[in-house]
Short mmCIF file of C-alpha atoms in Angstrom, two decimals:
data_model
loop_
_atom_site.label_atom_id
_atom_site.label_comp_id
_atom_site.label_asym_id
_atom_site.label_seq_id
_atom_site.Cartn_x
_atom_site.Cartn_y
_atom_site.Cartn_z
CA UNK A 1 0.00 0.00 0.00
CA UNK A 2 1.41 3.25 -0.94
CA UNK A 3 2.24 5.98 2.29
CA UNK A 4 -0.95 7.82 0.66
CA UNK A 5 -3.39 5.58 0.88
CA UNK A 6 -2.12 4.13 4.20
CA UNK A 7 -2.50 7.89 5.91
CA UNK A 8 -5.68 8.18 3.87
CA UNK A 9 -6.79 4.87 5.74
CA UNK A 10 -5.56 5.97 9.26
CA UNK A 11 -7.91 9.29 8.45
CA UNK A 12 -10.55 7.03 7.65
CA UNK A 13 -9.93 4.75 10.69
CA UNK A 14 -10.01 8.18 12.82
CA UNK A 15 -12.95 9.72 11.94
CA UNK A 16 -14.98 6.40 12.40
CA UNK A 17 -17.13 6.47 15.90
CA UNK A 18 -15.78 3.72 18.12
CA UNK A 19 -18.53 3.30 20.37
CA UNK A 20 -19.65 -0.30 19.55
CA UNK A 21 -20.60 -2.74 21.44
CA UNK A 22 -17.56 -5.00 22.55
CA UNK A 23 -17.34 -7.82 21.81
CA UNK A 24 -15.89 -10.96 24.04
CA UNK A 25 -13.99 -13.64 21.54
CA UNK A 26 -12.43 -15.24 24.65
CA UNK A 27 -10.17 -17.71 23.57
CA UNK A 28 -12.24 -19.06 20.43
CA UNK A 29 -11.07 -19.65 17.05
CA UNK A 30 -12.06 -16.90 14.42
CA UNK A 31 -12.72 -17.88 10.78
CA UNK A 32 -14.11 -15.00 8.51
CA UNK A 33 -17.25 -16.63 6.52
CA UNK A 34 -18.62 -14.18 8.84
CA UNK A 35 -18.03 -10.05 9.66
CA UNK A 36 -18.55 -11.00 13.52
CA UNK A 37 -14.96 -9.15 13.90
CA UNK A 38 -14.16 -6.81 11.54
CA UNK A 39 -14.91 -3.77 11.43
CA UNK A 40 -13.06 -2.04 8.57
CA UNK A 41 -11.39 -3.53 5.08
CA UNK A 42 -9.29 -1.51 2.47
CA UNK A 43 -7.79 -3.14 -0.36
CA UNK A 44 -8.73 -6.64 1.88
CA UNK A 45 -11.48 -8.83 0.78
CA UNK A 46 -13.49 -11.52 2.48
CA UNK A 47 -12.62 -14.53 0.05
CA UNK A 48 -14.22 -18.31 -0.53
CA UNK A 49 -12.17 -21.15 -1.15
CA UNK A 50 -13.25 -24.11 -3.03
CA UNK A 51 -12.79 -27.44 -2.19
CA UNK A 52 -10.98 -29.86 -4.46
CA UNK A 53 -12.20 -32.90 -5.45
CA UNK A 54 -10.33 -35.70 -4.40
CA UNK A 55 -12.43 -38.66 -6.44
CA UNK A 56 -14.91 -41.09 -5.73
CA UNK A 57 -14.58 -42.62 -1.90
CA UNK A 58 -18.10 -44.72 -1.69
CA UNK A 59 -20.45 -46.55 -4.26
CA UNK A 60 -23.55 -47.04 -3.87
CA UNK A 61 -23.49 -50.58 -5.62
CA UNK A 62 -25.14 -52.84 -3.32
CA UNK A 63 -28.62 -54.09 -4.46
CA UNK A 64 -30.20 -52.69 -1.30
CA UNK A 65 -28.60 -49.30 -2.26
CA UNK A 66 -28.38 -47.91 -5.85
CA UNK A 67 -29.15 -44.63 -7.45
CA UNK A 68 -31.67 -43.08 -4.89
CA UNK A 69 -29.08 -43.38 -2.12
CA UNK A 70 -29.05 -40.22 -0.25
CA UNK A 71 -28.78 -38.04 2.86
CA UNK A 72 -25.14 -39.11 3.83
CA UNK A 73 -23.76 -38.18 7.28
CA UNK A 74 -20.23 -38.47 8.19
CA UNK A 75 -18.98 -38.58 11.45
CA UNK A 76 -15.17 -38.63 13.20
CA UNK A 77 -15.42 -40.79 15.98
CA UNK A 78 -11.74 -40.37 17.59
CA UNK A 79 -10.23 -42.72 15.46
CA UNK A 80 -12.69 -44.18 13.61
CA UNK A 81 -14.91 -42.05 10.57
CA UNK A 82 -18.37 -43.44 10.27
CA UNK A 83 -20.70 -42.91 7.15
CA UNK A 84 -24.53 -43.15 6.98
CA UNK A 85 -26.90 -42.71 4.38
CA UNK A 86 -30.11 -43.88 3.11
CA UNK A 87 -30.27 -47.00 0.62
CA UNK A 88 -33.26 -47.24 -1.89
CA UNK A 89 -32.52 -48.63 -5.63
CA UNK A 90 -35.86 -47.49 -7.27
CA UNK A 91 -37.44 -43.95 -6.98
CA UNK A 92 -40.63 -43.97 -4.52
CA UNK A 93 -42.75 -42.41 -2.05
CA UNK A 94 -41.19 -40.59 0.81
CA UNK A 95 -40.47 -43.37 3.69
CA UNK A 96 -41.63 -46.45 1.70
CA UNK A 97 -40.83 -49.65 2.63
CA UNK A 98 -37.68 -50.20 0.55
CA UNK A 99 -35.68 -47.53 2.35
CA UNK A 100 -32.77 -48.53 4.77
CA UNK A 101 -29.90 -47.09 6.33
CA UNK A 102 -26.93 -48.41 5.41
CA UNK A 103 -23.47 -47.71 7.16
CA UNK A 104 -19.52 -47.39 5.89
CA UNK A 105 -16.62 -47.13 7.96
CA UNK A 106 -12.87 -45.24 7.53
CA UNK A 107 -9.77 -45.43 9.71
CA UNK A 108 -8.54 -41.88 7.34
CA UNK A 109 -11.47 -40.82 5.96
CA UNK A 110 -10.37 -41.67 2.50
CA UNK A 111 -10.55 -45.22 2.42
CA UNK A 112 -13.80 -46.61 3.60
CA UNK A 113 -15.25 -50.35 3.77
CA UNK A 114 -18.89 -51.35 4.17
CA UNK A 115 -18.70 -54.10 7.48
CA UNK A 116 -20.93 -56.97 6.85
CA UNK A 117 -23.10 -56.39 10.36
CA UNK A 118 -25.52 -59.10 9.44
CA UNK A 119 -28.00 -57.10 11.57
CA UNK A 120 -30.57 -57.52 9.63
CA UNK A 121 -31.67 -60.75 6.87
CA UNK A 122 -31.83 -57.96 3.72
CA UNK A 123 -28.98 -60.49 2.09
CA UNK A 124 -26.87 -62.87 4.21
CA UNK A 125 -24.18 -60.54 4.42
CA UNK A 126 -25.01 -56.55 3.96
CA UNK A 127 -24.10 -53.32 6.07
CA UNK A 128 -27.56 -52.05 6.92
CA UNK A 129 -28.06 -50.56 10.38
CA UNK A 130 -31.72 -49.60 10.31
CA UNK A 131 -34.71 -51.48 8.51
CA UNK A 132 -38.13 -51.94 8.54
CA UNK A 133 -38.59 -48.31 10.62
CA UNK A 134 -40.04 -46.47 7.58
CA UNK A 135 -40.41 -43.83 7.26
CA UNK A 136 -37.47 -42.85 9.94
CA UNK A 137 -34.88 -44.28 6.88
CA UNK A 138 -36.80 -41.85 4.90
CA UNK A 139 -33.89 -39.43 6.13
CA UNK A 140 -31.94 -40.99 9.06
CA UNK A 141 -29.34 -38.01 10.23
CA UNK A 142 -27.39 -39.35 13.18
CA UNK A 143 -25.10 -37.37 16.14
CA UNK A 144 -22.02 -37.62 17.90
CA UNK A 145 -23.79 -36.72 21.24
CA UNK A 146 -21.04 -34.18 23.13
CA UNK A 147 -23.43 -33.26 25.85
CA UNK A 148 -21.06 -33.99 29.23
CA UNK A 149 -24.41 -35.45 30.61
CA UNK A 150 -25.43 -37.70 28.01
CA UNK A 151 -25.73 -41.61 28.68
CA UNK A 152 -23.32 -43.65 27.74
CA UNK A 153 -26.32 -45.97 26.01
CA UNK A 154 -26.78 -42.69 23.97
CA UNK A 155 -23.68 -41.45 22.94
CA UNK A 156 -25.09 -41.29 19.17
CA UNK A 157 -28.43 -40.07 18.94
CA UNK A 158 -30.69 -39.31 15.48
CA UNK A 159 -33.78 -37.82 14.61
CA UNK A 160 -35.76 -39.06 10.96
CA UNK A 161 -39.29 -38.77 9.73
CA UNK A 162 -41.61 -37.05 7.29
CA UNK A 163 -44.57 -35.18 7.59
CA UNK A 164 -46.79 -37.49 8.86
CA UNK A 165 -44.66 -39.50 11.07
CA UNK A 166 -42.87 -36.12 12.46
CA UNK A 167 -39.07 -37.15 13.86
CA UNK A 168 -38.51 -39.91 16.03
CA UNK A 169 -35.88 -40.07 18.21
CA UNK A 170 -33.33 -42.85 17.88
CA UNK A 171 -30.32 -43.59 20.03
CA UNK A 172 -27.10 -46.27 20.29
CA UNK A 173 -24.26 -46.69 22.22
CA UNK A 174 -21.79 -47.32 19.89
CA UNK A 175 -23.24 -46.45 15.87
CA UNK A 176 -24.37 -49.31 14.75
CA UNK A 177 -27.07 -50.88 17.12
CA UNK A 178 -29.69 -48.24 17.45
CA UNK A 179 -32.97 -48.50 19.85
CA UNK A 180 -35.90 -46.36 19.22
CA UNK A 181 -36.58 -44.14 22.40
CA UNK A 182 -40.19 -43.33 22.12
CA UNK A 183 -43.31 -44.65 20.17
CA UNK A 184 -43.95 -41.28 19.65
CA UNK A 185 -42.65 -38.76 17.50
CA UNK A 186 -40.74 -35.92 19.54
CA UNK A 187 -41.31 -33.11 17.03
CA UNK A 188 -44.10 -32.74 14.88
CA UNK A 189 -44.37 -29.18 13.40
CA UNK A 190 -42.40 -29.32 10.24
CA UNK A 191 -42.74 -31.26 6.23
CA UNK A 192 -39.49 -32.45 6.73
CA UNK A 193 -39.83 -33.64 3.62
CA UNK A 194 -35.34 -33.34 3.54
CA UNK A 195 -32.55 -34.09 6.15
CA UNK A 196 -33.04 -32.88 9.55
CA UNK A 197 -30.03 -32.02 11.03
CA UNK A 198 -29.31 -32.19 15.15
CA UNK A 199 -26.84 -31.89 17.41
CA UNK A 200 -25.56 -30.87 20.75
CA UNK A 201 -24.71 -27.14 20.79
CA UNK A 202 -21.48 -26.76 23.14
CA UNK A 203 -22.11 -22.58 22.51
CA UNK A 204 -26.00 -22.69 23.42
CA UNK A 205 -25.51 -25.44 26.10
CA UNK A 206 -28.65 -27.10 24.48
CA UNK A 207 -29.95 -29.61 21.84
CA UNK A 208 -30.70 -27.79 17.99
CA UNK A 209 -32.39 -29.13 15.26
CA UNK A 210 -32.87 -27.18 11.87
CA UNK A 211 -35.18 -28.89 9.81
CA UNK A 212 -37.06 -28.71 6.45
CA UNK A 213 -40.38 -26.21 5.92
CA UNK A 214 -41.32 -24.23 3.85
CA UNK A 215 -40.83 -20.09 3.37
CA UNK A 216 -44.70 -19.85 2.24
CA UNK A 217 -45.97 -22.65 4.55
CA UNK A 218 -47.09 -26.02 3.76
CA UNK A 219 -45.38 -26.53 0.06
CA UNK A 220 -45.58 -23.47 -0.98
CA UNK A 221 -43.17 -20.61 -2.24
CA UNK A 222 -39.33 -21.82 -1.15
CA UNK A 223 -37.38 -24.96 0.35
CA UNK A 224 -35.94 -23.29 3.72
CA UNK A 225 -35.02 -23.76 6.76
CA UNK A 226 -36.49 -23.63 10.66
CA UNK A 227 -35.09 -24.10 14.31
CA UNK A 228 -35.84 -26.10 17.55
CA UNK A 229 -33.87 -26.39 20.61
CA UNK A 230 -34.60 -28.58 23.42
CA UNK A 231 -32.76 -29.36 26.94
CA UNK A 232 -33.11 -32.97 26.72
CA UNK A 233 -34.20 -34.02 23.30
CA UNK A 234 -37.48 -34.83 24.08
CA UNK A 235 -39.09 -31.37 24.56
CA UNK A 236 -38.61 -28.95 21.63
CA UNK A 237 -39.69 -25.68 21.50
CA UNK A 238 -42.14 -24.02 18.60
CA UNK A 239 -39.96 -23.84 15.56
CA UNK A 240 -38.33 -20.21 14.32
CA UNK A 241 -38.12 -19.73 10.45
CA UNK A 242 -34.78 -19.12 9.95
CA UNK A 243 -34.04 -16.07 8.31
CA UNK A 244 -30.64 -14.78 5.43
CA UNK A 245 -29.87 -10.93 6.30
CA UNK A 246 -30.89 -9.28 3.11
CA UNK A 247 -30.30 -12.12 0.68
CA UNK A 248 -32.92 -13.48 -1.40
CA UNK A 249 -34.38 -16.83 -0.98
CA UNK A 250 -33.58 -19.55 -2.70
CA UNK A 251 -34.57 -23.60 -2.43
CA UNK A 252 -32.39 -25.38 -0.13
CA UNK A 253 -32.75 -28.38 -0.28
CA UNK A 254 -30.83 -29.22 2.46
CA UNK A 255 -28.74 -27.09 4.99
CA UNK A 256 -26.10 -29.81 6.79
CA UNK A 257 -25.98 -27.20 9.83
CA UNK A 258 -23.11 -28.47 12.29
CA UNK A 259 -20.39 -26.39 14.58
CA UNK A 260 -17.31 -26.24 13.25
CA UNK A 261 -14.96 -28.72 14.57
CA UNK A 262 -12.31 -25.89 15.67
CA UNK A 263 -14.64 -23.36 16.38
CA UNK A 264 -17.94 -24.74 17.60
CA UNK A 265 -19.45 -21.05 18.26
CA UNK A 266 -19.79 -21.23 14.66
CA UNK A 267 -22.34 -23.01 12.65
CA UNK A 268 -21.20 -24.02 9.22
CA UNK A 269 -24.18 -24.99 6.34
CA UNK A 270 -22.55 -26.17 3.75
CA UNK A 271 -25.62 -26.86 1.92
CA UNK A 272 -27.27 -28.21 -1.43
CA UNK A 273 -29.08 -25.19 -3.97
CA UNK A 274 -31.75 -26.61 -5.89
CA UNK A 275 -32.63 -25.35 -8.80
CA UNK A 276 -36.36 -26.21 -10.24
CA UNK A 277 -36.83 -26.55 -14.02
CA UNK A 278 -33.31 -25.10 -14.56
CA UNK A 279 -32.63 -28.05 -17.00
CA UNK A 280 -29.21 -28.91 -18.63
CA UNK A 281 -29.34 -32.25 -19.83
CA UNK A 282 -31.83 -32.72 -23.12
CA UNK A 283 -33.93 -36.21 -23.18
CA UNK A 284 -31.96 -37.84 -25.61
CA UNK A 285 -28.77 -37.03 -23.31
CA UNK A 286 -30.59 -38.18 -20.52
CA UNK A 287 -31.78 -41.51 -22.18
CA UNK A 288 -28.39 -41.91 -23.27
CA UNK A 289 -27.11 -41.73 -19.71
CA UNK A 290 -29.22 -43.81 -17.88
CA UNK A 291 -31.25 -41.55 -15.74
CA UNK A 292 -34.51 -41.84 -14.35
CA UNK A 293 -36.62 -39.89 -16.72
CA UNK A 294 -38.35 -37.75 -13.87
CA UNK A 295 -34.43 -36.36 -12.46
CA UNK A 296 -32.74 -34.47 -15.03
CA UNK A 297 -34.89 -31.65 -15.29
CA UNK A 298 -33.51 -29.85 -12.55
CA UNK A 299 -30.29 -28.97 -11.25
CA UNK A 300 -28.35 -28.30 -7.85
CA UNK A 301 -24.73 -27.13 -6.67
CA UNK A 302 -23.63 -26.51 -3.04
CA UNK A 303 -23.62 -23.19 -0.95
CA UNK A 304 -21.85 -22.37 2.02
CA UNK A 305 -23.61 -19.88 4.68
CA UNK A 306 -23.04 -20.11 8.69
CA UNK A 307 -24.62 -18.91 12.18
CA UNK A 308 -24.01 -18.09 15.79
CA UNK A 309 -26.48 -19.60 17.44
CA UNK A 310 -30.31 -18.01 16.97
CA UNK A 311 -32.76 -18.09 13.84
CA UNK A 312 -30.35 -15.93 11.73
CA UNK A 313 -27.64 -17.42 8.29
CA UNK A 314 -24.92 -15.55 6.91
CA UNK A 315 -24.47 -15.77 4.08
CA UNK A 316 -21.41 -14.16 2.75
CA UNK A 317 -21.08 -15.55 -0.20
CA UNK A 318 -23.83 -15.65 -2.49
CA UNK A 319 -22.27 -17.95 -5.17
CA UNK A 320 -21.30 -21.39 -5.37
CA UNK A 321 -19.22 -23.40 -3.00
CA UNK A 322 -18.92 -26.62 -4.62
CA UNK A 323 -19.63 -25.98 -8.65
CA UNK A 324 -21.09 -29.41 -10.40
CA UNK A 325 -18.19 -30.72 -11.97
CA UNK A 326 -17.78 -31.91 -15.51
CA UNK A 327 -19.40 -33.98 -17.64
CA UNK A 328 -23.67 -34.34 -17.99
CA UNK A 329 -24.10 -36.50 -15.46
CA UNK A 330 -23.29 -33.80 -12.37
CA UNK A 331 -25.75 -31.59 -13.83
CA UNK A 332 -29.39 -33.88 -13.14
CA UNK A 333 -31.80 -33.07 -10.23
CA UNK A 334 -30.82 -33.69 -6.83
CA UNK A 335 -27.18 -34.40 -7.23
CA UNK A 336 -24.35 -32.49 -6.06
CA UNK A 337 -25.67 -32.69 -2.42
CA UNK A 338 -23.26 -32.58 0.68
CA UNK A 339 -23.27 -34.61 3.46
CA UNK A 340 -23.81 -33.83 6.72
CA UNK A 341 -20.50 -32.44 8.70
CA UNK A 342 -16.69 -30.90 7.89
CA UNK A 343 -14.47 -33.44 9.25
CA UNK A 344 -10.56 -33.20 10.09
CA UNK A 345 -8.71 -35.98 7.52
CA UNK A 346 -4.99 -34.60 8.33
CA UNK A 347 -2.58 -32.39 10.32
CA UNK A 348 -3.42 -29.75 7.30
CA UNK A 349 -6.75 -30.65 5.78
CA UNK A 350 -10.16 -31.42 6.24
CA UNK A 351 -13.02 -32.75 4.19
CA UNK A 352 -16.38 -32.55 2.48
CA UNK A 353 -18.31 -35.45 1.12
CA UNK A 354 -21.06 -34.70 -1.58
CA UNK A 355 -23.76 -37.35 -2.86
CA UNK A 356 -23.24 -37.25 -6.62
CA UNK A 357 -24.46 -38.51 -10.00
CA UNK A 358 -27.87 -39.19 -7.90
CA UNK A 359 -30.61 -41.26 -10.15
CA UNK A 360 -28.15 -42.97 -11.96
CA UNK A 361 -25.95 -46.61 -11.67
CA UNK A 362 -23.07 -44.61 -10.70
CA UNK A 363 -24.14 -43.23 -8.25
CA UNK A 364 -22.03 -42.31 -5.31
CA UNK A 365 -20.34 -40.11 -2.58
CA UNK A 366 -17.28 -38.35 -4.09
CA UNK A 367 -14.29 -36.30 -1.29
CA UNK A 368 -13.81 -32.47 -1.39
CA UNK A 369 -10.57 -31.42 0.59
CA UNK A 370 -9.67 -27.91 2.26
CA UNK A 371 -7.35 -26.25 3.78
CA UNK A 372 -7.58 -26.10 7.95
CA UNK A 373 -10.07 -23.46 8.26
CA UNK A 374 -10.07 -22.47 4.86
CA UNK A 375 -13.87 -21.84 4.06
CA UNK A 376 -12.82 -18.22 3.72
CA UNK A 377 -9.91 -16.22 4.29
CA UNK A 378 -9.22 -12.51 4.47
CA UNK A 379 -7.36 -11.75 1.27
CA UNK A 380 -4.53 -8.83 -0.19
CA UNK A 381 -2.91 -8.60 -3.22
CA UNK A 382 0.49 -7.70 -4.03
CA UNK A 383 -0.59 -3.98 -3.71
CA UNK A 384 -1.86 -4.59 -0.03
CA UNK A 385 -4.21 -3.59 2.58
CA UNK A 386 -5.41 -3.16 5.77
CA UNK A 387 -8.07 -4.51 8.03
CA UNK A 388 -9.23 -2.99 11.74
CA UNK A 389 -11.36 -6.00 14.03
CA UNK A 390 -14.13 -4.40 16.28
CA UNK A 391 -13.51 -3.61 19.77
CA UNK A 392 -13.15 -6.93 21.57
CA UNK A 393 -11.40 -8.78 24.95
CA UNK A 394 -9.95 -11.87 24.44
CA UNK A 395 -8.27 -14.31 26.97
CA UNK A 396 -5.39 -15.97 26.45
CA UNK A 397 -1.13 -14.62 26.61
CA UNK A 398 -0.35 -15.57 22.53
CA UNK A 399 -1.84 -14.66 19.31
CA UNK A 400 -1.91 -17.65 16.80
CA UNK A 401 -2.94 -17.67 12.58
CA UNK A 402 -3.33 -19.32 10.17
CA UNK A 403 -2.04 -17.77 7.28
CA UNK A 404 -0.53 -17.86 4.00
CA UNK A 405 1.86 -15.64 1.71
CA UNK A 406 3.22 -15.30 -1.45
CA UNK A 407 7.79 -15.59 -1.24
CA UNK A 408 6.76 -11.74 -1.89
CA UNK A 409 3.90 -11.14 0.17
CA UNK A 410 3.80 -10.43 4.28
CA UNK A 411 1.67 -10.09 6.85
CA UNK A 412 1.86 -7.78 10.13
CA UNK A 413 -0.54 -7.13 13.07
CA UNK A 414 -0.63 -4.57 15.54
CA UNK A 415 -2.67 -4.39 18.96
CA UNK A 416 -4.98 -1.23 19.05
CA UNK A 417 -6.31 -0.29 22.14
CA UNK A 418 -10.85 0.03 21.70
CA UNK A 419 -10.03 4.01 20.53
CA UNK A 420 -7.24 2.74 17.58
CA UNK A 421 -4.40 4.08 19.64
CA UNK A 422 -1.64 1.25 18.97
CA UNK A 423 -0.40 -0.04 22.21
CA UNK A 424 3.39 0.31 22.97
CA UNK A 425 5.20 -2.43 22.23
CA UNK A 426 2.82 -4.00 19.91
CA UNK A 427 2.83 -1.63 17.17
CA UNK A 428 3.25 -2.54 13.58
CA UNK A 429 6.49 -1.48 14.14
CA UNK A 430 7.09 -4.04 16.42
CA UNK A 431 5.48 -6.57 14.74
CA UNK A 432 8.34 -9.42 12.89
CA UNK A 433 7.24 -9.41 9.61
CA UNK A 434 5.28 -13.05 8.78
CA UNK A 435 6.14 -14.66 5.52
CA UNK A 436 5.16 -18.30 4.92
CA UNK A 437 2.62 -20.59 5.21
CA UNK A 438 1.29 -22.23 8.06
CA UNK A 439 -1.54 -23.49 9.85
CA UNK A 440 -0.39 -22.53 13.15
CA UNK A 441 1.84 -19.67 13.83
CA UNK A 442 2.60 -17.56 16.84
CA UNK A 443 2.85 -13.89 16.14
CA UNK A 444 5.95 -11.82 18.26
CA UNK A 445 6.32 -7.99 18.40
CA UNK A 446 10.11 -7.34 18.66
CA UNK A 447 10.74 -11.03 20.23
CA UNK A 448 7.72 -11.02 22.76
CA UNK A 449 4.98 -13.54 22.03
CA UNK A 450 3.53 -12.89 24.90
CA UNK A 451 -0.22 -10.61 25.06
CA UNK A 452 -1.18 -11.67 28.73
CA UNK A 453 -1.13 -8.16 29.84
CA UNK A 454 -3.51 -7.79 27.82
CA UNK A 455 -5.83 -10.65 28.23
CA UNK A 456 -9.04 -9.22 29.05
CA UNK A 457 -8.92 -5.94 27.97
CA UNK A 458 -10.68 -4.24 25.27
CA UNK A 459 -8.28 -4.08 21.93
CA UNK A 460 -8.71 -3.46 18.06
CA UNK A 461 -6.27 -5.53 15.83
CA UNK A 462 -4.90 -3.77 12.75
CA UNK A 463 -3.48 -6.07 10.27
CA UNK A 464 -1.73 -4.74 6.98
CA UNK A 465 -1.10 -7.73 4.22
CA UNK A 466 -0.18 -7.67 0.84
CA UNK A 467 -0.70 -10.77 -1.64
CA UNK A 468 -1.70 -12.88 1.37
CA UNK A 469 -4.76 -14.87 2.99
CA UNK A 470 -5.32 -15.10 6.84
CA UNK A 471 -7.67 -17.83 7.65
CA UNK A 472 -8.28 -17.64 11.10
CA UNK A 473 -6.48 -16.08 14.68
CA UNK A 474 -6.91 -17.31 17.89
CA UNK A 475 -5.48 -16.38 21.69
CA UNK A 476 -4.28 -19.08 23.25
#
């Protein structure tokens, strides 16, 4: 940044009010899908990163699964990465008969086998986990329960169901033998008519569930998205219509809410966009390809938006997260649909499984990998910038990033006190100049890591980059 733009910005920083409300990070992880904590950006923007595709991990080729599989779930269990989704070879009513859950397992989260349980007598040897419970295998969406007062016998929990069921309320001790709790349905006021999502919120200190209805009630007007919380799973409150800030509706068709593993204040949706009647593939192409003749007419990519708790999405980013990839066969109705949870799959990455070429034999769930953190990143190029964070207090005596420059690029913070005074000793001046690329990296001011005499006291950071990303800061 030239010295006349920088004092330009410093005027501009000046003359802002700063009397907001402060805000208390404490020692959480901050990504930036969100503007939770900034405040001002020159020459710095707010950027998406898309996930690469890293190939086909599951097929759905058993006879008891097949091109209608759908509504995957993937969770890390310590060691052990654990896949569900619904199995149905032919095209039919919501909940029928033929639906089952079926179940895959992963010691990486790359290469995953399908155990032969024997559970239940579909074939002598198959990987089914739930069966004749329709319509619960409609849209089975299983939990991780991380409540510190949930049983033992419940440390997975689900919720599945349509409309005229409403969800019922599963739960297993270890996955793969699941009991249902009640007769009755816990929550009834929804279509559902998608995958419900739920989980324990460690932020809220309660149970959520977001869940399929409808922005003009019944089925009418959009595919959207409501809210429940409950204390102990079996009592939900009325549901809250979620709502998008000032971005328009569109159909989602699901949402796949779930905290972020590394910052579980944050919700991330990384959710499928359908598109009705926006057809791609012609009938002859469709023939041609094998496709049910009532799923090409349509087609769907994934979005990313997130919350903080409440009945509110951000959505940053308006445009697509995952793009359908090449070839006709990514571009039919209902494909391109991501499972359920972002889950750590090494010391650097972490990954995102989408449901692809859906109403056809090749069906299956194909990887997406990312960056640590890197939904979004704030972004400079090579002629720089500068971004000031909100007032805030944090607790902790380091600041870590996560970061990335070019061999040319560099990155420097400075500590602002709430008024945008910078605070002796941890000046911009002070600040070692960052160059690299790392996922964890402890930021000094002439030598001294340490920001404990600061912990708890209301600061502004002021970070100047040129042709870099930061992905996320934390105190520690």
């Amino acid at each position: 940044m030239s010295p006349l733009k920088y004092f330009l910005f410093l005027i501009l920083i000046s003359s802002h009010t700063f009397g907001q409300n402060v805000i208390d990070i404490g020692s959480n992880r901050e990504i930036f899908v969100d503007s939770y904590l900034l405040d001002r950006l020159n020459g710095v923007e707010q950027m998406m990163h898309h996930p690469r595709n890293e190939g086909i991990v599951l097929k759905f080729d058993h006879p008891w699964e097949g091109n209608f599989s759908a509504y995957c779930t993937i969770i890390k269990d310590e060691k052990v990465y654990r896949a569900y989704y619904r199995g149905v070879p032919s095209a039919g009513k919501d909940g029928n008969a033929a639906e089952v859950t079926c179940y895959a397992e992963s010691s990486d989260g790359i290469n995953w086998v399908k155990p032969n349980l024997g559970i239940y007598e579909i074939t002598k040897n198959n990987n089914v986990i739930l069966a004749n419970a329709a319509p619960v295998t409609h849209n089975f969406s299983p939990f991780l329960d991380q409540n510190p007062n949930a049983l033992k016998s419940q440390k997975f929990k689900a919720l599945g169901g349509t409309k005229e069921s409403g969800l019922v309320y599963y739960a297993s001790p270890d996955g793969i033998h699941w009991t249902k709790m009640q007769e009755t349905a816990v929550f009834t006021k929804g279509i559902f008519d998608s995958q419900n999502v739920s989980f324990w919120s460690e932020y809220e200190k309660q149970y959520v569930c977001y869940f399929r209805t409808w922005s003009g009630g019944g089925f009418k007007g959009f595919r959207s998205v409501s809210r429940s919380t409950s204390k102990d799973f079996i009592h939900w409150t009325d549901p809250e219509p979620m709502t998008f800030g000032d971005t328009p509706y569109e159909h989602l068709y699901t949402q796949q809410t779930s905290p972020y593993f590394r910052a579980p204040q944050i919700y991330i949706a990384i959710g499928a966009r359908f598109m009705p009647n926006r057809q791609v593939v012609t009938d002859a192409q469709a023939k041609a390809m094998n496709v049910n003749p009532n799923y090409f007419k349509d087609c769907s990519d994934a979005v990313i938006m997130s919350s903080r708790g409440g009945n509110s999405y951000t959505r940053t980013f308006m445009e697509s997260f995952i793009r359908p990839g090449i070839g006709l066969q990514n571009w039919v109705s209902r494909s391109n649909y991501p499972a359920l949870n972002v889950v750590q799959t090494s010391d650097e990455e972490m990954s995102v499984y989408v449901n692809e070429d859906y109403a056809q034999p090749t069906a299956h769930i194909k990887r997406y990998s990312l960056r640590i953190d890197g939904f979004a990143s704030l972004s400079a190029k090579m002629n720089g910038g500068e971004v000031v964070t909100k007032p805030f207090t944090f607790t902790g005596k380091e600041l870590e990033i996560n970061y990335a420059t070019s061999a040319a690029g560099s990155l420097k913070i400075e500590i602002q006190d709430e008024n945008g005074k910078p605070i002796p000793g941890y000046s911009l001046e002070n600040c070692e100049e960052i160059i690299g690329n790392e996922i964890k990296r402890i930021v000094s001011w002439s030598g001294n890591e340490n920001v404990a005499p600061l912990s708890s006291k209301k600061v502004r950071l002021h970070i100047v980059m040129k042709d870099a990303d930061l992905y996320a800061l934390k105190f520690n």
